[in-house]
Each structure stands twice: as C-alpha cells, then as structure tokens.
Coordinates of C-alpha atoms in Angstrom, one line a residue:
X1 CA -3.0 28.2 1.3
X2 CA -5.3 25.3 2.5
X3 CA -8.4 26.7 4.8
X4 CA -9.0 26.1 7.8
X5 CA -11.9 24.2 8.9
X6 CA -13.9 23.4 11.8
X7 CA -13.1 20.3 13.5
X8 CA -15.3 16.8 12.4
X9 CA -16.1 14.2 15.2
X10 CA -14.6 10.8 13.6
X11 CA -17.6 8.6 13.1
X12 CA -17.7 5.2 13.6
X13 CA -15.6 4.0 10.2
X14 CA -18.2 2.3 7.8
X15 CA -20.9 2.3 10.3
X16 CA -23.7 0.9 8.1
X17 CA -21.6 -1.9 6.9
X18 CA -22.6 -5.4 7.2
X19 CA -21.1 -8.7 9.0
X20 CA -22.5 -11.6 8.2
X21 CA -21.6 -13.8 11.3
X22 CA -21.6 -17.9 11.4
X23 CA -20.4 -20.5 13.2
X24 CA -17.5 -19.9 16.4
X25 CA -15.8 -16.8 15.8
X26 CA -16.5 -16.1 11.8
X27 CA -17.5 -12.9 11.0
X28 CA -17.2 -11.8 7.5
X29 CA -17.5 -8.3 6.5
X30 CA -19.8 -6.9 3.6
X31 CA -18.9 -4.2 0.8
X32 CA -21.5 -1.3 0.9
X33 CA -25.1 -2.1 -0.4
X34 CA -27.1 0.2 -1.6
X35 CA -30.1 -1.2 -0.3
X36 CA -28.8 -1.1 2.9
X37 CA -30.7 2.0 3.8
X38 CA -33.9 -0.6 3.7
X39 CA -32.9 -2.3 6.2
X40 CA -32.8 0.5 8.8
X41 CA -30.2 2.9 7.9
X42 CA -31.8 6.9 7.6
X43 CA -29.0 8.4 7.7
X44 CA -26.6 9.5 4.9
X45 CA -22.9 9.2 5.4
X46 CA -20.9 12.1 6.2
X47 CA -18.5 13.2 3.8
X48 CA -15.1 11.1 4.8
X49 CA -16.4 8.2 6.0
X50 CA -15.4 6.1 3.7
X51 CA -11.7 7.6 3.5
X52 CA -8.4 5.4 3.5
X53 CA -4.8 5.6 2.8
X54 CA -2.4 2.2 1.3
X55 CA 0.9 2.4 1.2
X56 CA 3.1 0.4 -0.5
X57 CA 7.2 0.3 -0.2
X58 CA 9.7 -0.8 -2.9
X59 CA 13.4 -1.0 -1.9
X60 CA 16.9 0.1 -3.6
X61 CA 15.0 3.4 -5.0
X62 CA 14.2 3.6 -8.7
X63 CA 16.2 4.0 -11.9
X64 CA 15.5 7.5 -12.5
X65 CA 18.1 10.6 -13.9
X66 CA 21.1 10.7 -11.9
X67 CA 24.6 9.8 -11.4
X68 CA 25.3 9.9 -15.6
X69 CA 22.2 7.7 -16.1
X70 CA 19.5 8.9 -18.2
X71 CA 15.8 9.3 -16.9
X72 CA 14.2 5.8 -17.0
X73 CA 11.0 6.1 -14.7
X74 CA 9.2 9.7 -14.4
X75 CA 6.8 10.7 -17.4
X76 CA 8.6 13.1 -19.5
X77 CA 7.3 16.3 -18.6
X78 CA 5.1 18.0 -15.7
X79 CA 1.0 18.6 -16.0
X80 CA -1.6 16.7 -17.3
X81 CA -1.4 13.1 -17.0
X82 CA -3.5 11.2 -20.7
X83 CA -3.8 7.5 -20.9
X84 CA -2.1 7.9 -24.3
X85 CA 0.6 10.2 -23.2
X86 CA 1.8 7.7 -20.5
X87 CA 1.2 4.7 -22.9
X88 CA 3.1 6.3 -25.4
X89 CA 5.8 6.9 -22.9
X90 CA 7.4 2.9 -23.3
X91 CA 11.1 4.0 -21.8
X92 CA 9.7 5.7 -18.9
X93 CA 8.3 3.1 -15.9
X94 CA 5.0 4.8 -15.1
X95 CA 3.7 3.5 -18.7
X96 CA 2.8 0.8 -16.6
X97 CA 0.0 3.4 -15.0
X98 CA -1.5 4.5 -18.4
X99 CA -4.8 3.0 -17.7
X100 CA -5.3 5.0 -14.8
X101 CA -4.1 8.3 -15.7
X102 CA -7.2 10.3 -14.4
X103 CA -6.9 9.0 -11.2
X104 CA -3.4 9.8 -10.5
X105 CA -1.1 12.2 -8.9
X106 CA 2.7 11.9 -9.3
X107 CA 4.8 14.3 -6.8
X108 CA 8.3 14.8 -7.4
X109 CA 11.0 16.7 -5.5
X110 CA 10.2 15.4 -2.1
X111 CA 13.2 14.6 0.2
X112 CA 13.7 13.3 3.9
X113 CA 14.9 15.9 6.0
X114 CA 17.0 13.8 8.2
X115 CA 20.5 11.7 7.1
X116 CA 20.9 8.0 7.7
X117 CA 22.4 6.9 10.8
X118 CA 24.9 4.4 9.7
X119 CA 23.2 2.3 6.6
X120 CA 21.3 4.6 4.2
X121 CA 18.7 2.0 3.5
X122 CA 18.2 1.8 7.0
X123 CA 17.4 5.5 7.4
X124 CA 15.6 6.2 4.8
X125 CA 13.3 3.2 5.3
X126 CA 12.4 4.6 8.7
X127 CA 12.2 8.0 7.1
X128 CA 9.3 6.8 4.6
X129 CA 6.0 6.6 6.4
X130 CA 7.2 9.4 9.5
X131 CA 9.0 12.1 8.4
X132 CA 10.6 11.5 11.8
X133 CA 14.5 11.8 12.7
X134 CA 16.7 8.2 13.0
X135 CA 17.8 7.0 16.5
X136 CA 21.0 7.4 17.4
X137 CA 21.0 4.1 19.8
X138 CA 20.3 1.7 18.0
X139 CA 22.6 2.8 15.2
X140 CA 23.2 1.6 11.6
X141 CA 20.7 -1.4 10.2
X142 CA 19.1 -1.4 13.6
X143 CA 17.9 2.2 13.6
X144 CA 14.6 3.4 14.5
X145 CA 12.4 5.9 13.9
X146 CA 11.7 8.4 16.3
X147 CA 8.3 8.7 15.1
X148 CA 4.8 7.2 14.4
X149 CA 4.1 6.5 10.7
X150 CA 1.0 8.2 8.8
X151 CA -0.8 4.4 8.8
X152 CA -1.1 4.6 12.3
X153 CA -1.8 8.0 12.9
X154 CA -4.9 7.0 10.2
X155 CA -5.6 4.3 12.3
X156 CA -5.9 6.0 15.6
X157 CA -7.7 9.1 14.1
X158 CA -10.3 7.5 12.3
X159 CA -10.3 3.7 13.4
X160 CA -9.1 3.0 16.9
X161 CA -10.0 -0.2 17.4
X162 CA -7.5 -1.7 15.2
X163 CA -4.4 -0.9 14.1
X164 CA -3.5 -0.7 10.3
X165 CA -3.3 -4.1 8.7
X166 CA 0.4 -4.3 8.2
X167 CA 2.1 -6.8 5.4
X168 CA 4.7 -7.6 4.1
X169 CA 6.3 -9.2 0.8
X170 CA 9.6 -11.6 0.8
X171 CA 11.9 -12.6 3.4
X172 CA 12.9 -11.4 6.8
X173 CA 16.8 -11.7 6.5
X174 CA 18.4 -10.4 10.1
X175 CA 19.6 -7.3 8.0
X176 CA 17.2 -4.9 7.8
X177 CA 13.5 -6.7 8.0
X178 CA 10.7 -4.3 8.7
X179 CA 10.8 -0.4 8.6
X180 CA 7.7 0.6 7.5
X181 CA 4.9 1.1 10.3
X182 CA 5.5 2.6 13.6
X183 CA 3.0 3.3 16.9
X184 CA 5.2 5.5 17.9
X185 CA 9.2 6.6 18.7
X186 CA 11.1 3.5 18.5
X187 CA 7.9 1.2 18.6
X188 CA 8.3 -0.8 15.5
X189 CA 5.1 -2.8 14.0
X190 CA 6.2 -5.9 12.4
X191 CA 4.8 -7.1 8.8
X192 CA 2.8 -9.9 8.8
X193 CA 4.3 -12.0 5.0
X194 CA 2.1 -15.1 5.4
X195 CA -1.2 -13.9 3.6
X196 CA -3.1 -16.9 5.0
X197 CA -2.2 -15.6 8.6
X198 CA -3.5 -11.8 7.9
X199 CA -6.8 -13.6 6.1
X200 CA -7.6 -15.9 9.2
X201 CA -7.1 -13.0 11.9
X202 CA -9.7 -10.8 9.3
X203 CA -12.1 -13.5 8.7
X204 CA -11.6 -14.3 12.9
X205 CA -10.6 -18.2 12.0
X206 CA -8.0 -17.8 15.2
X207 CA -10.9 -18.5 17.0
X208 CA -11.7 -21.6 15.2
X209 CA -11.3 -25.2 15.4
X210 CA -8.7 -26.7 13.8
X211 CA -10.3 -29.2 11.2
X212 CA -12.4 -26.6 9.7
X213 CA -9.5 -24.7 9.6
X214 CA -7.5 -27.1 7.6
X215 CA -10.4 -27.7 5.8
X216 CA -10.6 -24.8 4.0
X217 CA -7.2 -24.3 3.8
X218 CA -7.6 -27.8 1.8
X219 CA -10.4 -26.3 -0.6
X220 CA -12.9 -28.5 0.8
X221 CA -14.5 -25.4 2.7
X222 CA -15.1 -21.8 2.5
X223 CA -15.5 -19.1 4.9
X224 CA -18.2 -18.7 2.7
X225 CA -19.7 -21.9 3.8
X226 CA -19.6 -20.9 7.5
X227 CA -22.3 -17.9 7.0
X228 CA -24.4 -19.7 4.6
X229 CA -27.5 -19.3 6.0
X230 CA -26.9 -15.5 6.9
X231 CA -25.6 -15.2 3.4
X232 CA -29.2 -16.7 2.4
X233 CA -31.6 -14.5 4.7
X234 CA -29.5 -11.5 3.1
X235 CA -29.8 -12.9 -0.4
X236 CA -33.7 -13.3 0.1
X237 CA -34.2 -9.8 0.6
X238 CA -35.1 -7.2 -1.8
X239 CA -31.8 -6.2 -3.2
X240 CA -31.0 -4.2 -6.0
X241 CA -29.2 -5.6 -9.5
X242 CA -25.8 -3.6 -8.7
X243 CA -26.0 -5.0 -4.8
X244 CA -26.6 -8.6 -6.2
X245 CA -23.4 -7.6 -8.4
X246 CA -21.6 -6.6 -5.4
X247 CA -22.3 -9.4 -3.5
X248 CA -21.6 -12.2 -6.1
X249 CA -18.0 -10.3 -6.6
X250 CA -17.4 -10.2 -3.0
X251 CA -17.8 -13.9 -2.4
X252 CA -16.5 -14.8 -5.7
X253 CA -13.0 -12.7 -4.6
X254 CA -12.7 -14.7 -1.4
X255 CA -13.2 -18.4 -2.6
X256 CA -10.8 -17.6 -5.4
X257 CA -8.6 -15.9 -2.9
X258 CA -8.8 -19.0 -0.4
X259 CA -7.8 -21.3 -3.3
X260 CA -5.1 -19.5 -4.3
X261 CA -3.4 -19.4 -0.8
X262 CA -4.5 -23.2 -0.1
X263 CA -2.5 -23.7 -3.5
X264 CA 0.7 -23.1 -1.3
X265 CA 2.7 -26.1 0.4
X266 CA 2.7 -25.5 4.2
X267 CA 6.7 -25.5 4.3
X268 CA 6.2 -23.0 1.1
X269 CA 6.0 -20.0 4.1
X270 CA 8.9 -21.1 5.3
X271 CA 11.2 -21.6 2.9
X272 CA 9.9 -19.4 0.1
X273 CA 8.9 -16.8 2.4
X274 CA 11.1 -16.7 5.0
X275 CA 13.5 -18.7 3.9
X276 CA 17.3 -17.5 1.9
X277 CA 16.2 -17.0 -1.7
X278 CA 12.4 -16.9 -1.6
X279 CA 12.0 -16.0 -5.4
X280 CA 13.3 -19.2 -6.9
X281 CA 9.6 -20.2 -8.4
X282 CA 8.1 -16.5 -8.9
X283 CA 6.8 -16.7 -5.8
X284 CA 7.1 -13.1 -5.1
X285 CA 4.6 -11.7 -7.5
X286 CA 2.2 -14.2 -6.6
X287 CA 2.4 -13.6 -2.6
X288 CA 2.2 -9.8 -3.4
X289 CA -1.0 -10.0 -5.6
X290 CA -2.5 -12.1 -2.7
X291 CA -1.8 -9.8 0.0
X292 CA -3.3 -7.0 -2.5
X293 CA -6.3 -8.6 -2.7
X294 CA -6.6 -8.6 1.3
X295 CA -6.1 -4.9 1.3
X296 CA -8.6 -4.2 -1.1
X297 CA -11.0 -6.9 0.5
X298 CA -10.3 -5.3 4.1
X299 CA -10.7 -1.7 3.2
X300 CA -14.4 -2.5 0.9
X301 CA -15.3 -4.2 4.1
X302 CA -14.2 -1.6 6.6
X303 CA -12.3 -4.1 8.4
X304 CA -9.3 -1.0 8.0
X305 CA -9.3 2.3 6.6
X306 CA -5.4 2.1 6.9
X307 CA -3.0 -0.1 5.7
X308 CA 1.1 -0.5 4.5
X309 CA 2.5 -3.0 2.2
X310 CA 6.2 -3.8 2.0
X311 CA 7.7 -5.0 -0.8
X312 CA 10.6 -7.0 0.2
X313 CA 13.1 -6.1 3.5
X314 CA 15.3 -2.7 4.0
X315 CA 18.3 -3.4 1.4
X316 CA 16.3 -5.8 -0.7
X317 CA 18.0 -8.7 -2.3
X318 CA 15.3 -10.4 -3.9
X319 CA 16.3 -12.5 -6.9
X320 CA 13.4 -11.3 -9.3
X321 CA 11.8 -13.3 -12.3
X322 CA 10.0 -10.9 -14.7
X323 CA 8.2 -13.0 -17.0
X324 CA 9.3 -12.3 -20.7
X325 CA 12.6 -10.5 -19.8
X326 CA 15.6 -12.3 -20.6
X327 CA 13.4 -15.7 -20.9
X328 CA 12.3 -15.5 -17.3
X329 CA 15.7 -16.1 -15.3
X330 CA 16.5 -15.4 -12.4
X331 CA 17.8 -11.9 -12.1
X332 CA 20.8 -10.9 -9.6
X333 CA 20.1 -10.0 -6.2
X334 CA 18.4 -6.7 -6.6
X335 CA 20.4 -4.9 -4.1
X336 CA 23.2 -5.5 -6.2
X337 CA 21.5 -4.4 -9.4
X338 CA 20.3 -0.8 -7.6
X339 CA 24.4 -0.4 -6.9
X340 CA 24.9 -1.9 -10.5
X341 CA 27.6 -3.8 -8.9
X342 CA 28.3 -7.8 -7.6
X343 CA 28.5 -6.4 -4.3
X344 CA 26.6 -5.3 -1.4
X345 CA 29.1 -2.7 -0.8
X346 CA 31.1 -0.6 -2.8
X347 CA 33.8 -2.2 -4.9
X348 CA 32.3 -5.4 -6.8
X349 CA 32.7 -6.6 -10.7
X350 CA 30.1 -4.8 -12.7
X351 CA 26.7 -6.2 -13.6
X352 CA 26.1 -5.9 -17.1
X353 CA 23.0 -4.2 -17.9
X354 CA 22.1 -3.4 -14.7
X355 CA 20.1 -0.2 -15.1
X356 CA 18.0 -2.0 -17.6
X357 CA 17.2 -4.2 -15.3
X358 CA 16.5 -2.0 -12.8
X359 CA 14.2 -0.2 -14.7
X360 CA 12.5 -3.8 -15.5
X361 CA 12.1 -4.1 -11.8
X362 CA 10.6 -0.4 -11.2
X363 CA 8.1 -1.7 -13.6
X364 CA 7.2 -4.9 -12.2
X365 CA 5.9 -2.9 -9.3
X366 CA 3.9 -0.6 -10.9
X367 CA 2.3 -3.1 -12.7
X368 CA 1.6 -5.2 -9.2
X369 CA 0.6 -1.4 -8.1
X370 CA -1.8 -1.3 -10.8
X371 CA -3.0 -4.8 -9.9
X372 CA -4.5 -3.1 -6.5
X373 CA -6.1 -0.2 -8.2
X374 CA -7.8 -3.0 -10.3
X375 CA -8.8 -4.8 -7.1
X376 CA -10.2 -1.4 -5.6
X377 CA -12.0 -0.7 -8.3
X378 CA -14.4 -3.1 -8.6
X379 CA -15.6 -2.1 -5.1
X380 CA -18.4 0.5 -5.5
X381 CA -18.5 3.2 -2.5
X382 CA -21.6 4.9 -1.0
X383 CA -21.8 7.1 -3.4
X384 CA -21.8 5.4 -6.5
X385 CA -18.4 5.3 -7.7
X386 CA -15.6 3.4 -7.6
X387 CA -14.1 2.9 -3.8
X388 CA -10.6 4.0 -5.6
X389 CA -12.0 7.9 -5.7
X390 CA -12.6 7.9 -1.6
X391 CA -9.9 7.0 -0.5
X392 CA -6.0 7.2 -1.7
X393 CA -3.1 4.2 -2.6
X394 CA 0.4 5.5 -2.8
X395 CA 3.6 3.0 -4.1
X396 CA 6.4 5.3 -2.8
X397 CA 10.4 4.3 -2.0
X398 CA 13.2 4.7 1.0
X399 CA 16.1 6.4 -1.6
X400 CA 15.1 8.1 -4.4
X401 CA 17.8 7.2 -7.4
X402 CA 18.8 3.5 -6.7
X403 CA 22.7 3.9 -7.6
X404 CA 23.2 6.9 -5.3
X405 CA 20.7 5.6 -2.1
X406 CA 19.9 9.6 -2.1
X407 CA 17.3 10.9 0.2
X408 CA 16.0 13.4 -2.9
X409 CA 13.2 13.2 -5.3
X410 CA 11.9 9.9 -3.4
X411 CA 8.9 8.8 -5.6
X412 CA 5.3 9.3 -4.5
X413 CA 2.5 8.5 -6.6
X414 CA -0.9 8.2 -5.6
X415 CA -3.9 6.9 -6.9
X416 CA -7.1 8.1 -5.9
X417 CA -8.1 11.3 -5.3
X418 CA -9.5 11.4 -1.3
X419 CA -13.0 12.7 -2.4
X420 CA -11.9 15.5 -5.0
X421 CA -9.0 16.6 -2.7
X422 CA -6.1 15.7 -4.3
X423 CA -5.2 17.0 -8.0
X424 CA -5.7 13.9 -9.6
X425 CA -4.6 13.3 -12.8
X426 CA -1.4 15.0 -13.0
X427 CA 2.4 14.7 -12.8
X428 CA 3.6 17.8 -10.4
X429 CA 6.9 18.9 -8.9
X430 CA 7.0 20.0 -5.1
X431 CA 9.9 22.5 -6.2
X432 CA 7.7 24.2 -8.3
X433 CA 6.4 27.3 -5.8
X434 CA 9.0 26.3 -3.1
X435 CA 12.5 26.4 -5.2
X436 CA 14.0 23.5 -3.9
X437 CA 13.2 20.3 -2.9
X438 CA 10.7 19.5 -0.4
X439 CA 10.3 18.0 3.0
X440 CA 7.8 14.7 2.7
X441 CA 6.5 15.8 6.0
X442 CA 4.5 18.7 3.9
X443 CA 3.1 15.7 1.9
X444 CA 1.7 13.6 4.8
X445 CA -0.1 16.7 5.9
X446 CA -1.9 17.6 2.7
X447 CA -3.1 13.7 2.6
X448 CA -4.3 13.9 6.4
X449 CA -6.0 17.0 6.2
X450 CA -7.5 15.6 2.9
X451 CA -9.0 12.8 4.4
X452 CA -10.7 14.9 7.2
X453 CA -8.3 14.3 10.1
X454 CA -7.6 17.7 11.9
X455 CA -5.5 18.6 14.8
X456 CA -7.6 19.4 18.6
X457 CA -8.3 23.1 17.9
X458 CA -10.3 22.3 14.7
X459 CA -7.1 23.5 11.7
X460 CA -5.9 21.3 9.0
X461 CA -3.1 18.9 10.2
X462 CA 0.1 21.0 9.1
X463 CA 2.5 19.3 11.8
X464 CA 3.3 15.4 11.6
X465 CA 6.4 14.4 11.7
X466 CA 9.5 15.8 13.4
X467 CA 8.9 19.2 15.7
X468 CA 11.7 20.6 14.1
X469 CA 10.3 20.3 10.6
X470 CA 8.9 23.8 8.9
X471 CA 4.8 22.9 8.5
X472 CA 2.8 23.3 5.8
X473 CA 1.8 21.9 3.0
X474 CA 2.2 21.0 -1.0
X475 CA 0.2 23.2 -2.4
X476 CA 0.4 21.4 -6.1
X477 CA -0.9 18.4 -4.3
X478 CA -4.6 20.2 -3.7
X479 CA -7.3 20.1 -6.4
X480 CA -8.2 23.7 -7.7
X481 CA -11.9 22.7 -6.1
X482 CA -11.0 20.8 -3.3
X483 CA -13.8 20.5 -0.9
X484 CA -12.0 20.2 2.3
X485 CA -8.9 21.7 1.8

C-alpha cells in the first residue's frame, strides 16, 4: 500500500520561470533555462514543482471487445509495453502510441460508480474528470455533476491563481456541450473552442489595443515583436547552447502558432466551430493540434500546471475526415457510427462498416494524442529531461465500449510518468489484485498523491470523489521505486 508521507507546502508553481514583459499588458512566459540560476536563482527546485496533469476527452467510447465485436483498440495482452510490440500490433488502436511506449501506462478495468441520470452520455461525461454522483435536478442531457473535477482540484492545490486552462474541440450543439471541468457540485466550467481566444487571454492581448491586435492576427506582427527588446537584453546574456536551443524553439512555436490561427477566416469560428457541421473542411484536426500546442506552450511556461481538452460535445456527432480512409470523405455522424446505426436512438438502418470506422476514429485521436506528447517533449524540464517525465497527459473516454455506452473498462492511458511515480511503460488491469472492476475514483487518487498533493493531516490523497466511494488506490498504477508514493 502507498506510504504515507509528511505534508509538502505547495510552492509557488515554476517560481524561477521567466516573463518577458513589453508593451500594454504583454507578458510572455519563458520555458526553464538553465542558466537561469545566473541570474539570481540559489535555490534548487523541490521535487514536484514542475508537476502537471492534461486531460483529454473523446466521446461515443471506443471500439474495443464487447457486444459480439472483436477487440479493436487495447494492446493484446497485459505487461510490458515495446515500441515494436505496439507497432506490430496494426489491428489494435494504441499502435498509434508505439513511439512512446516507455513512457506509457494503460489502465484497464476502471468503471464509474454512479448510473446516468436519463442520457448515458450525459452521465458518464460528468462522471470522467470527478468520480462524483449525477444530479438528479437537472435530469437527462442537463445533468450535472455533483462534484469538482481532478483539473481543478490541481489547480487549486498547486496553482491558485488560475484555474485550469479549459478547451475545447468542435461545436456546442444545445445537446450536451461541455461536461468536462467542474469548480465544484453543479458549477460547470465552460470550454473555451476558439484557440485564438485562449492564446490572447495567455499572452494578456485582452488588454491590448485593437490594431495591434488585428495586426498580428494579420501576420504582420508577433507577440514576439512586442517584447523585442526584453527578448534582446535576455539574448545578450551568457546563455548556454541548450538555453539558446530552448529559446529559438520557444519563439519559433509561437510565430508558427500565430500564423496558423491568423490562417482562419473570422466567420471560420463561427461557422466551422460553432456552427452545425463544423468538420466539412477537416477543420477538426487542425483546431485540435492548435489548441495542443497551447497546452504544451502554457504548461513549459507555467502559465498552468492543469489543464482539460475536449474533443467534441457529450454525444458527439462530428462528421470526421481521416485522411487516406475511404479517399478522405466525409464520414457519418460519429454518434451514429459508435451505435453503428443511422440513428441517434435505437432503431435506425444499419451503417455499413461501422466498427471499422469507429476504430479509424479511436485512432485518429491517438495519433492527435501523440501529437501533444510530441509537443511536450521538446520542452526540457529543470532537470534535464524531457517536461513529458514531470508531469502526466491522459486521453481517457465518458463510456467505455461505444455500441453499449457502458460505464466499464473506460479507457485511461497516460503518458508521462509524474517523476518516477507512475509505472510507466506498461499495459495493466485494475481487476488484477481487486477481482473486479474498479472505481476511477482510486485512479484520481494515485495520480494526486503522485504529484505531491496531500490531504490537511499530511497522508496521500485517498478520498476524491464521492464520500460514499471505498478509498484507496490502484496499486498497478505505482512504480515498483516510486519516490513519493
């Protein structure tokens, strides 16, 4: 069982970090430099400070074994995770993860302890992120949670002057729009799906006039322009190769990032992101990568350590285009493909080939999940290595087989091993040293107590979620060596 440990005093999150600021209300945030200690820093960061936790949501659950369909998504078999033995794996969705093998953990046999009030999506969408029961007023697709979600309680633990940047992919239909992040019982965050939007309020362009605004947004400026002389004084100093690296990739990521959104017609956000079929032109991919990039920009920075992304609104019914599959058309609404069915209901005329494309849509997000591990990457942390191995990113789902909207074996696969905490680099079942399948809330305590949050006497967290829920945690989640657990 997980140790108890004395309680830590959350520091200021990324205290030595650097903001270069310019003109108005700019203030652009810095990776970590390893020079920085040159410039006045003497002490070393305590272990945890550089901890986060993504989260990522996919809708319509995932075409796994169930309901006569054969497995189409989990890796074969349980234990050690090989970039060949995942690669090899071309029927099963998480090839898509091969490359990072090493760095992940898969968890299966997780459930959510509570039923659905009314729409299963709805219920298990506010399940996801708080292990918390559904409201019984509001009822059905306006359900709440009774909860807060584990972004937030990140956010308020370790970096409480802002909440978790919150995103989200696709349209807000009046069915169902966000369910992801809550402050608390019934307090709903919503999902901010404009990227340009989340990048002004991080880079503080609210603040700004509107000409240099539109400006940039027209690629004749850069936030990078606006701290040009800071970015010059910092430049000038004696800076190590790796920092010089660091820098050039930082500023780099945000001029192509500001090109890419300036690329965008204005009355693109509205239709194509708001809009009714907001996946006509790909845009979906695109918009997803973009808001990727802000996570991964935001957390190097220290601008959050916590942060959700969700992919498309509670029953999705995005019309998909995969590149290469079936010449790129448009694919049916995927709400319809997860009940393999024309229909949002029940009874409906089949849709030929449905699980297949299902499982083409399971890995279409893995692969945009992969795209943010790139992104994280790059990013080198205090102590050498990739950012990736402080903190944690997780792609998980509100049902677990798409066909059967279950509540069981819900997917959960993190990247990212919080420090050495987390048993990286393995495919493990929950049920394994409890039976049966597992409450989530167990899950969301392991990755708490991993990243150094503890409850007010000092012990590792072992309660979030519903008071009714049996604590604990899962055990197959902890490294053999895990330093704080």
């Amino acid at each position: 069982a997980p140790k108890k440990k004395k309680t830590k005093t959350p520091r200021s999150p990324f205290s030595r970090r650097l903001f270069l600021r310019g003109a108005g209300t700019v203030a652009l945030g810095l990776p970590f430099l390893e020079s920085i200690g040159r410039f006045g820093s003497k002490a070393k960061a305590a272990s945890g400070d550089e901890s986060f936790a993504i989260w990522l949501r996919q809708g319509n659950g995932v075409a796994q074994e169930g309901r006569d369909e054969p497995e189409r998504f989990w890796p074969s078999a349980t234990g050690r995770l090989t970039r060949d033995g995942l690669a090899g794996e071309t029927g099963r969705a998480t090839s898509e993860l091969a490359d990072y093998a090493e760095s992940l953990l898969m968890v299966s046999g997780l459930r959510f302890a509570f039923p659905g009030n009314g729409c299963g999506h709805s219920g298990g969408g506010n399940q996801c992120l708080t292990a918390a029961r559904v409201s019984e007023e509001p009822s059905g697709n306006e359900s709440l949670a009774m909860g807060e979600s584990v972004d937030n309680r990140v956010a308020r633990e370790l970096h409480p002057e802002r909440e978790p940047l919150t995103l989200f992919t696709g349209r807000k239909s009046g069915y169902l729009p966000e369910v992801m992040s809550y402050r608390g019982p019934m307090d709903l965050r919503a999902g901010e799906n404009d990227p340009w939007n989340a990048y002004m309020r991080m880079t503080g362009l609210t603040g700004m006039d509107v000409e240099v605004v539109n400006r940039i947004r027209q690629r004749r400026m850069s936030v990078n322009d606006l701290v040009r002389e800071q970015m010059g004084e910092l430049l000038s100093r004696d800076l190590s190769v790796d920092d010089r690296r660091r820098l050039d990739l930082h500023f780099s990521s945000i001029r192509d990032l500001e090109v890419l959104m300036s690329c965008r017609l204005p009355e693109m956000r509205e239709m194509e992101m708001e809009g009714i079929d907001p996946l006509s032109s790909g845009n979906y991919q695109v918009v997803t990568r973009m808001h990727m990039d802000l996570i991964a920009t935001a957390v190097a920075c220290g601008y959050v350590r916590s942060a959700t992304l969700q992919l498309g609104n509670g029953n999705d019914g995005t019309q998909h285009v995969i590149p290469g599959y079936r010449g790129g058309e448009e694919l049916p609404r995927f709400h319809q493909i997860s009940h393999r069915i024309y229909s949002d209901g029940s009874d409906g005329p089949p849709i030929e080939g449905a699980q297949e494309m299902h499982h083409e849509v399971d890995k279409m997000h893995l692969r945009l999940f992969r795209y943010l591990l790139d992104r994280l990457s790059e990013y080198t942390s205090e102590s050498g290595g990739p950012l990736l191995d402080c903190g944690t990113a997780c792609i998980t789902n509100d049902l677990g087989h798409g066909v059967s909207h279950t509540y069981r074996n819900v997917p959960f696969i993190f990247a990212g091993s919080l420090g050495g905490n987390l048993n990286v680099g393995n495919y493990v079942d929950a049920r394994a040293s409890a039976g049966d399948y597992v409450s989530h809330n167990k899950m969301f305590n392991t990755v708490l107590s991993a990243m150094g949050i503890r409850k007010e006497d000092g012990s590792l967290v072992d309660d979030f979620g519903d008071a009714s829920l049996e604590r604990g945690f899962v055990p197959e989640m902890i490294a053999s060596d895990a330093p704080d657990l």
